[in-house]
C-alpha cells in the first residue's frame, strides 16, 4: 500500500478550501442582474386557497414580480413526481397525488409554498410578501399516521381515499402464520420510529438563469444528483428540453438524502427566471428548511418474533404504517418498502417473514430518504426484537444472536435480499472484546454505588446499499436504473481528470477517487482531479446516496481504468516495439517482460496525443475512456455496535459512557474518511434515539421548528468512539467495496434503546428517550414494582 | 430584519433621553436575545440605542460584603473574574453556564435581567441572592423586580446601570438544561446569608422566576440537601410544554435544589 493509494488515510484535498472559506457553495454564486425570491408559505396545515390579492405587494419598493399558484398552473408545467411505482397488494398502483410547485386550490402542510415575490433584495421581497393577502378557508388537519386512514379523517387528496397511498406487502403470510402457531415463544413489540428533520449544515439553495439567446437554462442547486434533477425537471416538469438545461451542483454542505429530491423551489426559480428575464436566487433559512426539507423516518410498527424451544427464530411478522407527509417526494414510496422490508431478516436465518406496510398522507412536511432510508427502521425492528427476546428467554443477547446468525453465503433471505458474504460472528466477537462486555457487570455495580443505572445494548445490523442493480429495481417499480458512470481523461502531459457521475457533499470523493486512480496509474495523487456536479461537463450519472459511490461509482472508475490500461498497452507495444501480450504495466511504467525497455505513464500519454508513433487507423489517437457500471446485487455492510449508558434516575438523563463499533465494509479506500463516516452516522443515530423530536400539534403546526426546540446531538453527548473493522470483501464489484456512509445511523438507534431499556428494566419507552420520558418510565417501573409487592 | 435607525449613545443621560423621546425604541446591550428576535422578524423596533460605547457601565467591584457588577459586564467577565470566584463562586459558575463562548462574550447581566426570560439564569441568581438592581432612577430589590414572563419593574425610560449582590455565607446553583436550547429547563439558586435563606427557581415557573418558601423554611434548621427530603413542590402554576410537563418540572425543582445545596457546601 502506498502512502496515497487504496487503504491510505490520505488527508482530504477538498478540506483546504472548506476550512479556509474558499469553497463555492450555491449561495456564494451571484449572477449579473440577479434578483432574490421569497416564498410565501401556508401558515395552515390544511386549507383551501381562495383569492390571493397581490396588488399591494407588487407596488412595494424593489419588487420585480409577484407570482402565485394560479399563474404556475397556467404555465402548464408538470407536477413534481415520485419516481418509484409501488403497487398495493391488489396490484393497483400507489395513489400519487399531483404536487404542483406552487400550491393551487389547496395548501396541504404548513410551509406549502403558495406565492412568491421576486425583488431586487431579499429584504424587499420579504417586506412585500407580508402585503400579500391570501384568502384561506382553514380545514381540519390530520398529522398522526394512525389517524390518517381512520374513518372521519380529513381527506387530503382526491386520488387517495382514506389518505392511503398503498397497502404493500412482502413475504409469505401463510408460512409465517404457521410458524407463529407452532412457536414456543413469541416476542411482541410496538413502537414508533420517530420523524427526523435532516438539518444538513448548508440549507438548500437554487439560482436559476435563463439565456434567451440560446433558449437555455442554467440552474445552480444544492443537489446530490444534478443529472437526475435535470432529467426530472426537463422530462416530467417540462421546463425545457434536457439538452437546454444545465444543472450545476457546486460545493454542497451535506445532504444526508435531503438534497436528492427535486423540490418546488428550484422549479419555481427556473420558471420565474424565464418569466422575469433575470436570474432568480433562493437560499433557505433554517426555519424554512425545517418546513420544506423532506423529513425522515416516521413509522408506527407492530412486530413479532417467533422462536422455537432452542431459541431459534422461526418467524417474523411486521406491520408498519408509514407517514409520507402531504405529498409523495421523489423516492418516498421505496423507503418504507424496498429499502426496508428486504432487511428484516437482519443477520439471522429467519425462514418465514411477512411484512405489511401501509403508507398514508398527512398534513405534514413530505417524508423521504434520510441517512439510512428504510434500513435504520428495519435494523430497529430486528435488533430490538432480538434483544427483548433474549431477555424474555433469559439468554445472553450475544448467545441468542449466535444461535441464529447466517453462516453460509450466499444466503437467500425470505424477503428477497441475497446476502453475498459476511462473517457476523467475527464482528460480534471483536466488538465484545474491544468493549469489554465481560466487565460490564462490575461496571454496573460500581455505578449503582453512585446511584446511577448502567445498561448495555447490542445492535448487530446489516444493511443493503451500493444502490442498485438496474433491472432488479426496475422490476420493483423504479423509474430509473441505478448504475454509475466514469470517464478518465488523460491529458497530454500525463495528468488526469476523472469525471464521475457521483457527487460529493461531504464524502471526500475528490480524495478517495483520486487515491484509486493514482494507485492504478502509478501517478502522484496531486496529478488527479476529480470532476463532478456539472451536467455540461460530466456524462449522465445517478448521483450520491444509498452509500453507492464506492461500490458503484468506483466500480465504473475501475472499468474505465481497465480500458485506459488496455489502450495504453496497445500504444506501448508500438512505442516499445514488442507484442501487446508482452507489455506489463506496474508502478506507473509500461515495460516489456524480460527486458529493461519501458515507458513511463506520462510519456506514454504524450505519445498518445502526439500520435506519431502508432498506426492511427488501428488505434485512435488520444487517451480517454468512459465506462458505465451496473451492479449485479446490492452490497451488504454489516457489523456490531455496542452502546453502554449510564442513567441518572433522579432526572432521567442518559449519558453514553462507551461506544464500540465493529463494521465490515469490505475494502476500505481511506480509513480516516470511513471512520469519520461511522462517527457521523453514530452521532445521527444517537440524535434520533436521545434528542431529535419532531413534534406537530393537532392543528398541524410544527412545534419544533428551530434549534430552540429541536435538539441536535452535540459533541459532548458522545464519548470517544471505539471504531474497528472486520473485512469480508464484497464479491460483487472489482474493488470489493461494500460502502460505509449510512451504517452508523442504521446501527445506532437500536444500540442506544437496547442499552436504556436494559438499564431501566422496561421496554415501554419510545425514541427519543428524553430525560423526561426515561424518568417517567422509571417511575412506572417503580410503581409496578410497588403494586406487585 | 426590518429596517431601523441605529443610535450610538455616548452617555447614560443621552441614552435615557433617547429612550424617552424616540419612537418605538429598544436598548441594545449584548444583543443575544434582541438580534435573533429581530432577524426572525418577531421584533421590529424603529430605533436601536446602543449602550456598548458608554463608559463606566461595566466592571466588577467588591466593597465590604457587597459585590457590584456593572450592567454591561459580559458573562465571560463574571465567569472568569477572580473577585467573583472568590466572593460568590456560585455566581461565577452560573455565568459560565450561560449559552456558549460566543454568547458569553457578548451577553450582559443588565440585558439578561432586563429581558427576564423565564428560562434565563441571572434572574435566579438575583432572586436567589437578594440582589439590588440599580437603575438610572432608583434602586429596586430583586424581590420587587421580576414581575412575570419577560416583565420587570423597569419603567419605559429606565436603564439598569449596576447589580449589587450581598456576599452570602454559602451559595450554589444547579442547572438542568433543555436539551435543545440549553437554557434552564429548571435552574435552582440557593444561598444562605446570616439569617436569610433563599431558594430561587428559574425555568419552571409559569410566571417566571420564583422563590420556594417551603424549601426556605425547611432549610432554616439546616442548610443542606437532607432538609428537603420528602418535600415536594406542587405542579400547579408551573410551566408545561413539549420539553417538560409541570409534574416533571416540579420533581426537578427538588432534585436541582438538593444538588445546588450540595454545590454550596463545596
Short mmCIF file of N, CA and C in Angstrom, two decimals, chain A residues 123 126-127 130 648 650-651 653 690-691 695 704 707-711 714 716 770-772 775, chain B residues 1-2 39-41 174 176 178-183 242-245 247-248 251-252 255 259:
data_model
loop_
_atom_site.label_atom_id
_atom_site.label_comp_id
_atom_site.label_asym_id
_atom_site.label_seq_id
_atom_site.Cartn_x
_atom_site.Cartn_y
_atom_site.Cartn_z
N UNK A 123 -34.67 41.33 1.49
CA UNK A 123 -35.45 42.08 2.48
C UNK A 123 -36.68 42.71 1.82
N UNK A 126 -39.23 40.02 1.22
CA UNK A 126 -39.93 39.64 2.46
C UNK A 126 -40.95 40.70 2.84
N UNK A 127 -40.56 41.97 2.74
CA UNK A 127 -41.48 43.05 3.08
C UNK A 127 -42.72 42.98 2.21
N UNK A 130 -45.26 40.21 2.97
CA UNK A 130 -46.15 40.46 4.10
C UNK A 130 -47.40 41.21 3.67
N UNK A 648 -29.09 8.79 35.11
CA UNK A 648 -29.30 9.44 36.40
C UNK A 648 -30.77 9.28 36.71
N UNK A 650 -32.63 10.24 39.00
CA UNK A 650 -33.32 11.40 39.56
C UNK A 650 -33.84 12.32 38.46
N UNK A 651 -33.15 12.38 37.34
CA UNK A 651 -33.56 13.28 36.26
C UNK A 651 -33.94 12.54 34.99
N UNK A 653 -31.74 11.61 32.88
CA UNK A 653 -30.77 11.97 31.85
C UNK A 653 -29.87 10.78 31.53
N UNK A 690 -31.93 9.79 21.26
CA UNK A 690 -31.97 10.55 22.52
C UNK A 690 -32.50 11.97 22.40
N UNK A 691 -32.37 12.60 21.25
CA UNK A 691 -32.58 14.05 21.22
C UNK A 691 -33.62 14.58 20.24
N UNK A 695 -42.16 17.45 16.55
CA UNK A 695 -43.48 17.43 17.18
C UNK A 695 -44.46 18.31 16.41
N UNK A 704 -41.61 22.09 16.78
CA UNK A 704 -40.15 22.04 16.91
C UNK A 704 -39.54 22.55 15.61
N UNK A 707 -33.87 25.29 16.52
CA UNK A 707 -32.99 24.63 17.48
C UNK A 707 -33.30 24.99 18.92
N UNK A 708 -34.20 25.94 19.12
CA UNK A 708 -34.66 26.19 20.50
C UNK A 708 -35.47 25.00 21.00
N UNK A 709 -36.10 24.31 20.06
CA UNK A 709 -36.99 23.21 20.44
C UNK A 709 -36.60 21.86 19.87
N UNK A 710 -35.84 21.86 18.77
CA UNK A 710 -35.41 20.60 18.15
C UNK A 710 -33.97 20.38 18.58
N UNK A 711 -33.76 19.32 19.37
CA UNK A 711 -32.44 19.12 19.96
C UNK A 711 -31.54 18.31 19.04
N UNK A 714 -24.81 16.82 20.15
CA UNK A 714 -23.62 17.66 20.19
C UNK A 714 -22.41 16.80 20.56
N UNK A 716 -20.43 16.88 22.93
CA UNK A 716 -20.34 16.48 24.34
C UNK A 716 -21.32 15.36 24.69
N UNK A 770 -35.95 11.00 25.89
CA UNK A 770 -35.57 12.24 26.57
C UNK A 770 -35.50 11.99 28.08
N UNK A 771 -34.85 12.88 28.81
CA UNK A 771 -34.81 12.71 30.27
C UNK A 771 -36.21 12.53 30.86
N UNK A 772 -37.15 13.33 30.39
CA UNK A 772 -38.49 13.21 30.95
C UNK A 772 -39.07 11.82 30.67
N UNK A 775 -37.31 9.24 32.81
CA UNK A 775 -37.74 9.39 34.21
C UNK A 775 -39.14 8.82 34.41
N UNK B 1 -34.83 40.82 9.18
CA UNK B 1 -34.93 42.08 9.95
C UNK B 1 -35.71 43.13 9.19
N UNK B 2 -36.39 43.98 9.95
CA UNK B 2 -36.99 45.17 9.34
C UNK B 2 -35.99 46.32 9.47
N UNK B 39 -33.99 39.28 13.72
CA UNK B 39 -33.71 38.55 12.47
C UNK B 39 -34.89 37.70 12.06
N UNK B 40 -35.60 37.17 13.06
CA UNK B 40 -36.77 36.35 12.75
C UNK B 40 -38.00 37.19 12.51
N UNK B 41 -37.83 38.51 12.53
CA UNK B 41 -38.94 39.44 12.32
C UNK B 41 -40.03 39.30 13.39
N UNK B 174 -27.67 24.94 40.51
CA UNK B 174 -27.70 23.74 39.68
C UNK B 174 -28.66 23.96 38.53
N UNK B 176 -30.48 22.34 35.18
CA UNK B 176 -30.82 21.18 34.35
C UNK B 176 -31.29 21.72 33.01
N UNK B 178 -32.56 22.29 29.13
CA UNK B 178 -33.38 21.90 27.98
C UNK B 178 -32.39 21.39 26.93
N UNK B 179 -32.62 20.18 26.43
CA UNK B 179 -31.63 19.57 25.55
C UNK B 179 -31.47 20.33 24.24
N UNK B 180 -32.50 21.01 23.80
CA UNK B 180 -32.43 21.73 22.53
C UNK B 180 -31.78 23.09 22.73
N UNK B 181 -32.44 23.96 23.50
CA UNK B 181 -31.96 25.33 23.62
C UNK B 181 -30.79 25.46 24.58
N UNK B 182 -30.68 24.49 25.50
CA UNK B 182 -29.67 24.50 26.57
C UNK B 182 -29.90 25.64 27.57
N UNK B 183 -31.05 26.29 27.47
CA UNK B 183 -31.49 27.16 28.56
C UNK B 183 -31.86 26.26 29.74
N UNK B 242 -43.61 20.98 25.51
CA UNK B 242 -43.11 19.72 24.94
C UNK B 242 -41.79 19.29 25.56
N UNK B 243 -41.14 20.17 26.27
CA UNK B 243 -39.84 19.81 26.86
C UNK B 243 -39.98 19.25 28.27
N UNK B 244 -41.07 19.57 28.91
CA UNK B 244 -41.22 19.07 30.27
C UNK B 244 -42.61 19.38 30.78
N UNK B 245 -43.25 18.37 31.34
CA UNK B 245 -44.56 18.60 31.94
C UNK B 245 -44.36 19.33 33.26
N UNK B 247 -45.44 18.34 36.07
CA UNK B 247 -45.07 17.33 37.07
C UNK B 247 -43.57 17.08 37.05
N UNK B 248 -43.02 16.96 35.85
CA UNK B 248 -41.58 16.69 35.74
C UNK B 248 -40.79 17.87 36.29
N UNK B 251 -40.82 17.90 40.01
CA UNK B 251 -39.85 16.92 40.51
C UNK B 251 -38.42 17.45 40.40
N UNK B 252 -38.11 18.06 39.25
CA UNK B 252 -36.74 18.55 39.03
C UNK B 252 -36.37 19.67 39.99
N UNK B 255 -34.87 18.04 42.89
CA UNK B 255 -33.56 17.48 42.56
C UNK B 255 -32.52 18.58 42.43
N UNK B 259 -29.11 19.47 44.64
CA UNK B 259 -27.78 19.50 44.03
C UNK B 259 -27.14 20.87 44.18
#
